[in-house]
């Protein structure tokens, strides 16, 4: 194995052994990967990086000269502030649409199940169905499951249109925050309405006021965070089960040399749930055996993987930047994809092996892949067909090309809000007590993707470890969760990595210091938990010692998440610079002025130790605001030679 650290070497691209080995192999075999394509794109367009280019109409495309020497206005007269704010608004609309459309797909199947249709699906967690119905004011007493489910489906369908004045789950938000949103006219209404309005406002000649544009961008993101994403999470729990703590395994070592390997990639649990069931059917297992395999091994990638891991403990092959490298093992019979974060390049890499790429969503077709149109009415039957296709590819596998590089690492997942409250004895009070006592200083959501511009997972792992060393509980979702799992930071025994306060709490509860709360849409769980803590304390969310971080984000969805987290009152640190630096007004608003309006703001800090220091200081300031013990953290130094950071645990 090489860990070559020369510029461009695998050791500079990723911190993980499995990824490094597969990058070397891809290079040896002439297979192009994401890092090669990034290199081919460099230098990337400076105007676009600053958010200063616009192609919203056919009088353009236009660009603003950031040095003040060239044009300062587009053909229509739009200036840098308008163009940057419009671009950011469209990014947030795209990200919000992605998660919320995922939520709509889940909702449509839920509605079918409620009406007795959709093969292979059922109400799995009836108690949660009734609890949510109660919460939303739907009568449950003396009514059948079907009756309640039909009413809940109707209630949530109405969240997508424009008829409602506000979204159903906004009732979870502390009243003081709801008043704040109302005062700013950013209370989220119908999800479709906010997204359509965002696209309308960013058309040429509509909204040219960057503040007005950005406020609507926040409203659009809130429609996702407290609407589309929350609906996706809650209904997925009702249909597929509310996660409970579960042990799983992670990295490319979860592939099996002697089994049919199927990787489920994308985001929506509708498909993966029925595939997992089909892979256990005796007829298909026997078929696999008839071809010489010992069984069928389903593994996850990205957030479909997180959905399966959280609910069923299904093993996880990797996060975003592993999607090409998993193919380079030569051990995959099929990569089955739905939508979001699936690089078109997987089709090209798969062609170098016997692997079939099977696309399943009519919304997401991949030229060169085999398309099997997924119809939830025939979900179980289609899942069987897909698994059969994978099994039938097994005889074409060239075993001499199979290279499974490492042994898997164990990780714990399954921390839904219900599971966290369960671990705490049914109420958030023990967590509040630990925060009040200072044993736990606060909590941080570390979320989001990989980005090939950064060494894969380095920022996730180092930021998370530095935070837990500082007695800060870390909640993870998406690719950040997988990164920490691979690094061995997500088992109960990982409490040994934490500072003494957090360690003692984790050991008492038998939980890791880094809690896996699910997929990207499941950031809604984090919002729900934050709101519950604020409600329990009788304060607004922005008073709590909380922060968010997206150290390696790449996706428009991540921007939408960051926006709704900030608009909900949680300051968020980004590790990758967003395309806004062409407008100092936009930057000053998002990184400063917003704090006085929603009680939270954005920061950009790519160095994980500096980000940890910034977050620790923020948390201590929030503690001070609540009258809790606080301390001024000393410097957490970034050691460029790779040594350990100096962490701080001094308490007042
Ligand atoms: Fe240029 Fe204005 Fe058209 Fe954008 S909307 S492309 S700035 S003319
Ligand atoms: S999969 S959005 S790369 S976290 Fe949700 Fe990972 Fe980011 Fe996709």
XYZ file of C-alpha atoms in Angstrom, residues 98-114 117-123 160 231-241 264-278 303-308 311-312 336-340 360-363 372-384 386 519 521:
84
model
C -34.046 18.202 -3.808
C -34.764 17.256 -0.219
C -38.366 18.334 -0.375
C -39.020 16.383 -3.573
C -37.512 13.345 -1.870
C -39.984 14.048 0.952
C -42.823 14.254 -1.557
C -41.921 10.837 -2.981
C -42.022 9.334 0.500
C -45.295 11.144 1.219
C -46.931 9.852 -1.962
C -46.088 6.275 -1.069
C -47.240 6.862 2.498
C -50.563 8.125 1.138
C -50.844 5.004 -1.053
C -50.108 2.796 1.956
C -52.766 4.660 3.925
C -51.864 0.293 -2.048
C -48.085 0.207 -2.713
C -46.736 -3.333 -2.648
C -44.003 -4.052 -0.130
C -44.759 -1.094 2.167
C -46.637 -0.853 5.438
C -46.967 1.202 8.585
C -46.554 21.308 -0.395
C -41.739 15.130 6.341
C -39.230 12.772 4.686
C -37.715 11.843 8.040
C -40.922 11.388 9.993
C -42.769 9.401 7.332
C -39.712 7.234 6.629
C -39.636 6.387 10.329
C -43.329 5.532 10.285
C -42.967 3.288 7.227
C -39.511 1.796 7.717
C -39.051 2.001 11.475
C -27.306 1.009 -2.904
C -26.466 4.614 -3.709
C -28.479 7.819 -3.503
C -30.901 9.037 -0.899
C -34.407 7.665 -0.798
C -35.202 4.691 1.460
C -38.234 3.687 -0.642
C -36.118 1.593 -2.962
C -33.431 0.376 -0.589
C -35.948 -0.935 1.928
C -37.542 -3.340 -0.546
C -34.154 -4.300 -2.016
C -32.870 -5.321 1.419
C -35.990 -7.465 1.832
C -35.635 -9.034 -1.621
C -27.312 8.676 2.309
C -29.200 5.648 1.028
C -26.509 3.834 2.984
C -27.213 5.970 6.030
C -30.937 5.226 5.793
C -30.232 1.463 5.719
C -32.727 1.306 10.569
C -31.279 -2.097 9.743
C -28.353 0.564 -7.764
C -29.045 4.287 -7.724
C -32.016 6.536 -7.122
C -31.114 10.214 -6.993
C -28.818 12.932 -5.639
C -34.409 3.442 -10.881
C -35.908 6.920 -10.689
C -37.577 8.365 -13.765
C -36.304 11.702 -12.426
C -35.564 -0.016 -14.262
C -38.421 2.374 -13.658
C -39.358 2.139 -9.994
C -43.072 1.995 -9.361
C -43.946 1.705 -5.664
C -47.172 -0.119 -6.553
C -44.911 -2.970 -7.663
C -42.063 -2.172 -5.248
C -41.443 -5.717 -4.004
C -41.581 -7.217 -7.515
C -39.221 -4.616 -8.998
C -36.805 -5.090 -6.101
C -36.711 -8.829 -6.868
C -33.130 -5.786 -9.628
C -29.039 10.936 6.285
C -32.777 14.899 5.206
